[in-house]
C-alpha positions as semicolon CSV with decimal commas, in nm:
position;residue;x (nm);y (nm);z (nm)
1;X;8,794;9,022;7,862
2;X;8,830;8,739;8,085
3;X;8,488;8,664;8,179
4;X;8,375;8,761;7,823
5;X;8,578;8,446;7,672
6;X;8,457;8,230;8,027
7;X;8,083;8,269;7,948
8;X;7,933;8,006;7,692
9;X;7,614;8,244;7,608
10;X;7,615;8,608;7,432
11;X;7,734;8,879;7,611
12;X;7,869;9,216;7,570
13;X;8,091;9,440;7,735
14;X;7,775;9,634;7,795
15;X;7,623;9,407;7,974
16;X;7,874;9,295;8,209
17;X;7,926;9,661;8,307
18;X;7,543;9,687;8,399
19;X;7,556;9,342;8,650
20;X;7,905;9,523;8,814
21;X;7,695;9,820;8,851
22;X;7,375;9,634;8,974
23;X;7,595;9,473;9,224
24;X;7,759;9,744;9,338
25;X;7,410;9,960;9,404
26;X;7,351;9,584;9,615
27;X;7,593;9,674;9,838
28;X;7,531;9,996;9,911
29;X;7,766;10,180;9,707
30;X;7,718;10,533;9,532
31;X;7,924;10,653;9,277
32;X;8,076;10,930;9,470
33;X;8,180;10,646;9,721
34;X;8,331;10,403;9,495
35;X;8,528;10,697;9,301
36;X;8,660;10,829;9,629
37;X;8,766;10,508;9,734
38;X;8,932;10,390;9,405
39;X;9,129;10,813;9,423
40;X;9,257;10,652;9,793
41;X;9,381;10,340;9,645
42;X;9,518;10,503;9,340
43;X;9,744;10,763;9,585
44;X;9,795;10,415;9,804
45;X;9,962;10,225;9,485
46;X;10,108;10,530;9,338
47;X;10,330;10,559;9,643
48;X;10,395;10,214;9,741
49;X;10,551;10,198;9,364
50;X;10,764;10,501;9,379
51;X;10,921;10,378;9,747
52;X;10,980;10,063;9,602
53;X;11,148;10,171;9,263
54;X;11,337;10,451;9,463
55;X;11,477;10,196;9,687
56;X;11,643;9,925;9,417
57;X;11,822;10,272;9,308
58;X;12,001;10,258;9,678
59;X;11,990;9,858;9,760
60;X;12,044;9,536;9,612
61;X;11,710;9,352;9,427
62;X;11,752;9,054;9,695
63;X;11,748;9,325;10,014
64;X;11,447;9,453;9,849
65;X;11,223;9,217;9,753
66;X;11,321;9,052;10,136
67;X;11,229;9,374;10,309
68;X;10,873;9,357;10,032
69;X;10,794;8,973;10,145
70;X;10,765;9,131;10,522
71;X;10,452;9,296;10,382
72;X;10,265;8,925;10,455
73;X;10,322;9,069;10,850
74;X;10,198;9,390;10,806
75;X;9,904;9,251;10,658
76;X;9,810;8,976;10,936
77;X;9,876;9,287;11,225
78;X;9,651;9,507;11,041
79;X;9,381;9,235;10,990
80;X;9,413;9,112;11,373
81;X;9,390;9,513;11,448
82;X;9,117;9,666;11,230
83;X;8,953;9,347;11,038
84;X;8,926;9,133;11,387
85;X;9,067;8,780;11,239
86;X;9,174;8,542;11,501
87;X;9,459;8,550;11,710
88;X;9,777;8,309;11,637
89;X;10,033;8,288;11,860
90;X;10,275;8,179;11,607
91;X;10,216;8,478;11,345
92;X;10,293;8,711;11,602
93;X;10,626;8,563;11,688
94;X;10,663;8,589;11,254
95;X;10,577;8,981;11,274
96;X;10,896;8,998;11,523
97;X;11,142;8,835;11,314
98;X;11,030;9,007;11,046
99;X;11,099;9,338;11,256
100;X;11,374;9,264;11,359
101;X;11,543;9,118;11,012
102;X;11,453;9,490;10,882
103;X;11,640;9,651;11,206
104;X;11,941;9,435;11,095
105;X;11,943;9,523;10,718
106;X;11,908;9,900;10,809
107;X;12,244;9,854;10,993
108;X;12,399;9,616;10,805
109;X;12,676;9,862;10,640
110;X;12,696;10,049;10,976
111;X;12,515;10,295;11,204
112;X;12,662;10,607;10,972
113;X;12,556;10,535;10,628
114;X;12,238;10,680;10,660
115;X;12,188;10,648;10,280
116;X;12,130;10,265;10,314
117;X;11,898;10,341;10,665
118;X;11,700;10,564;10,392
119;X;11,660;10,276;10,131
120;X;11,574;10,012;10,407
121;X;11,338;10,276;10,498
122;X;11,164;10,298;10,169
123;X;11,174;9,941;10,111
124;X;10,955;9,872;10,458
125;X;10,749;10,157;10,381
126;X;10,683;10,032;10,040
127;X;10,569;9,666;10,189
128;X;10,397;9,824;10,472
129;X;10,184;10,079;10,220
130;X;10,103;9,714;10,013
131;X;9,958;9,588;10,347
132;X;9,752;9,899;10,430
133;X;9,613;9,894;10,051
134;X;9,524;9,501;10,092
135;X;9,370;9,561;10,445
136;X;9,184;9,877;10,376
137;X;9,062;9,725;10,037
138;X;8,899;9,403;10,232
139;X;8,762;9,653;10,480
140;X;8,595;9,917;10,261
141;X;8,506;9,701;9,919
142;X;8,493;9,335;10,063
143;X;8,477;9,060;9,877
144;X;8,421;9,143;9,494
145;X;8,261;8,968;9,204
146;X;8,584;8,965;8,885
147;X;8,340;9,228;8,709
148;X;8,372;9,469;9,037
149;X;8,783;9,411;9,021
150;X;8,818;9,470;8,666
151;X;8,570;9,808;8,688
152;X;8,806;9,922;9,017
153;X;9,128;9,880;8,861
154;X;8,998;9,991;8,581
155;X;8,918;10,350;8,734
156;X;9,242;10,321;8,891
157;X;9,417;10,308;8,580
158;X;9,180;10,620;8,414
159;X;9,262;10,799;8,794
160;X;9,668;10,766;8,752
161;X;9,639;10,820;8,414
162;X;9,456;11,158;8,486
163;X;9,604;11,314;8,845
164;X;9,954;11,171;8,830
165;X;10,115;11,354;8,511
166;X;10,098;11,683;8,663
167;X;10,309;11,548;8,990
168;X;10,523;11,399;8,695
169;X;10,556;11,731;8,496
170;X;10,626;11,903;8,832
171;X;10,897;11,688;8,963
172;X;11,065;11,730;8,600
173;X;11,030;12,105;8,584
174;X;11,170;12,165;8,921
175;X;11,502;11,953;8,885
176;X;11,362;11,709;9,169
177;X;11,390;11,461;8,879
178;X;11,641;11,459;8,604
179;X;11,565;11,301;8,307
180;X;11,827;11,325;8,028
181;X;11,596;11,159;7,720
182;X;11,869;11,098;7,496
183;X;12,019;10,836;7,738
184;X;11,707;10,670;7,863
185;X;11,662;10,306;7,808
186;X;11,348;10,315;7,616
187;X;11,370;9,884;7,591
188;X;11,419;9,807;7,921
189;X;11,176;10,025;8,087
190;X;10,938;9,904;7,856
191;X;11,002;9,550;7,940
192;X;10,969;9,626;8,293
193;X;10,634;9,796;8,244
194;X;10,509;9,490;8,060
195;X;10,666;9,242;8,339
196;X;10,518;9,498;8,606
197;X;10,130;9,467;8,420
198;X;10,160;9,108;8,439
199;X;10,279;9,100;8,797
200;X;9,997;9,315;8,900
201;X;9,716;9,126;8,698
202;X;9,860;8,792;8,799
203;X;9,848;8,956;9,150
204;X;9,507;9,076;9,169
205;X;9,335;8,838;8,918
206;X;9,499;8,528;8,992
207;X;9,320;8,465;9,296
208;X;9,007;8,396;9,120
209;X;9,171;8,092;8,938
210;X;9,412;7,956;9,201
211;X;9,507;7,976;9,600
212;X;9,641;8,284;9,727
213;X;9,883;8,153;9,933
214;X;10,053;8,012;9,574
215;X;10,066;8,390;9,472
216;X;10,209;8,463;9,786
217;X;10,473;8,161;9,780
218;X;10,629;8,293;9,429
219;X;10,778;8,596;9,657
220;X;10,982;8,331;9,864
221;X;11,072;8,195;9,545
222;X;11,182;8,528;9,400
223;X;11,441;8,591;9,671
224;X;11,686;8,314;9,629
225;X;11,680;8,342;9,270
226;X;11,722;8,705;9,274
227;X;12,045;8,621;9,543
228;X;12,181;8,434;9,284
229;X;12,140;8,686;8,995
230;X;12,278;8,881;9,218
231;X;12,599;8,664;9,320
232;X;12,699;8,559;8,964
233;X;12,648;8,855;8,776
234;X;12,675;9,110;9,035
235;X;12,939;8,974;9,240
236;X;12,728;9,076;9,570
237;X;12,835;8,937;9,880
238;X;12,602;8,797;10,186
239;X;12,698;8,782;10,492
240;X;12,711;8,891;10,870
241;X;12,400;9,130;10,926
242;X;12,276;9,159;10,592
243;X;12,226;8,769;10,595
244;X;12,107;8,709;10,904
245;X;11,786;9,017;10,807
246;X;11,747;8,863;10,499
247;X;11,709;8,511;10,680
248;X;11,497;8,635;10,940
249;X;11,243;8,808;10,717
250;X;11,180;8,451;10,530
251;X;11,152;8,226;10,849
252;X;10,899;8,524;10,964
253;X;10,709;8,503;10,575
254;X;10,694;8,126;10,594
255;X;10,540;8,094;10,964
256;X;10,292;8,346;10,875
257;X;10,195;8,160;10,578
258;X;10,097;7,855;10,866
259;X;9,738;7,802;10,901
260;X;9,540;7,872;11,202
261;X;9,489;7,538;11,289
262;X;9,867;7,426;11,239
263;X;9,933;7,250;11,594
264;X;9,606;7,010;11,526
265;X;9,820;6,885;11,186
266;X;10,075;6,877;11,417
267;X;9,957;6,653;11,648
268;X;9,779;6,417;11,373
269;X;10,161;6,381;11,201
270;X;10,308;6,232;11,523
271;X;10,064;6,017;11,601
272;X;10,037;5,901;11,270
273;X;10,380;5,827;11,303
274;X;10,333;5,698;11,674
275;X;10,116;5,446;11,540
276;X;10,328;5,363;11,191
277;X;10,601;5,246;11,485
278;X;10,418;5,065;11,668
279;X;10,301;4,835;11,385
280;X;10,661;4,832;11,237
281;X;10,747;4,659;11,639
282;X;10,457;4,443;11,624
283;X;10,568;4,232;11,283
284;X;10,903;4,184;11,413
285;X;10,991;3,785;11,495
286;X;11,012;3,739;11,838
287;X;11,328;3,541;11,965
288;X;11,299;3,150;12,100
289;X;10,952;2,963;12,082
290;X;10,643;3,076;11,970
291;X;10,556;3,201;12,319
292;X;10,796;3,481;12,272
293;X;11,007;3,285;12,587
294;X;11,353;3,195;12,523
295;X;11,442;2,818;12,619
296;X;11,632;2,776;12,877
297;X;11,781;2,451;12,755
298;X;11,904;2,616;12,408
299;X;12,194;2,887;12,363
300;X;12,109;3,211;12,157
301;X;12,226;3,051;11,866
302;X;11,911;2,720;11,864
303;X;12,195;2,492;11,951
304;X;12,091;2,236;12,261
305;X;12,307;2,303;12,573
């Protein structure tokens, strides 16, 4: 729908789907590829989701979504491992912290409540499964046209849609999942499938439009606001281990969020400001005579000895 209101001349749904096709047989793709590969990132998505719903049942939101923002890590190590991209120094040191921030929020309520180890658990598998999906998607599809990403989500949709209610009807039948229908609340899971949509198609569509490290900033974002939902209404408490993993995950997001070329704007911001210093000396009066020597014959003051 998107590129159909972008274009200026006639053109049909019809259409559009032939040129994704066209460009799709371009690269090499057949159709038993492409659907093979949309069924693995369809079983990819279905259970990053689940961990990440299961674990807000166990955690707080702003333990979760900290543990999610570590998936930025995952990502870079997977696309230094299998994609090749260059080697930084100070992303590496991120991917620790961000380690080590999880260790400390599985242990933050002690070594024996294994039901929190279990949600931290989900919550890093959850943002490590959204790192594999990213990094396998780059590495089998590459770099897609908006008609391509629209068709693959698109088959992803018909492909949950299709394989997932039977997993769903099983779960129910066996008792694995209770669901007492008179008490579900039909309003707010409806709002949060409508706020989940937009998330995704901001997600996945808003890089053609914008920067993806702005989509990737609104994470950072979503943590201290969710702390404070989660302070004034919830009456949660941070501190001692659970604040230190939650701080340690952020420094590690924002210093893998640094370019690759980082030091060189570094080293142009202090000598810019080596430089604005040295002109700020230069205009200062000098003391005595215009020689910049003091006379001997006068005190400090100008007065004549």
């Amino acid at each position: 729908m998107g590129r159909l209101c972008a274009r200026g001349e006639k053109t049909t749904a019809k259409t559009l789907l032939i040129e994704t096709l066209q460009q799709l047989q371009e690269k090499r793709f057949t159709f038993s590829q492409f659907f093979s590969r949309c069924g693995l990132f369809c079983f990819l998505w279905v259970v990053t989701n689940y961990a990440l719903v299961h674990s807000l049942r166990i955690l707080d939101t702003t333990d979760v979504l900290a543990l999610y923002a570590s998936s930025v890590s995952f990502v870079y190590l997977l696309s230094w491992v299998i994609l090749h991209e260059q080697f930084v120094g100070i992303r590496i040191v991120a991917v620790i912290l961000c380690n080590t921030g999880i260790a400390l929020l599985a242990y933050m309520d002690g070594v024996t409540r294994t039901i929190t180890l279990g949600g931290v658990v989900l919550a890093a598998g959850a943002a490590a499964g959204s790192g594999v999906y990213k990094v396998t998607f780059k590495k089998l599809i590459g770099d897609v046209s908006f008609g391509q990403l629209s068709l693959f989500f698109t088959l992803i949709g018909f492909l949950n849609l299709l394989l997932m209610w039977p997993i769903f009807l099983a779960l129910y039948l066996l008792r694995v999942e209770v669901i007492v229908w008179s008490e579900t609340p039909w309003a707010v899971l409806g709002g949060a499938g409508l706020l989940s949509l937009l998330s995704n198609l901001l997600g996945n569509f808003g890089i053609v439009w914008t920067f993806e490290i702005f989509l990737t900033l609104g994470l950072a974002f979503a943590v201290p606001i969710s702390a404070i939902v989660d302070v004034y209404i919830y009456a949660v408490v941070f501190e001692g281990m659970k604040l230190a993993g939650i701080l340690l995950i952020l420094i590690g997001f924002m210093l893998v969020l640094l370019p690759e070329d980082w030091p060189d704007y570094l080293t142009l911001l202090l000598r810019y400001r080596r430089t604005n210093r040295r002109k700020k000396t230069a205009k200062k009066p000098q003391d005595g005579t215009t020689g910049g020597h003091r006379s001997r014959l006068r005190t400090p003051s100008g007065r004549i000895k």
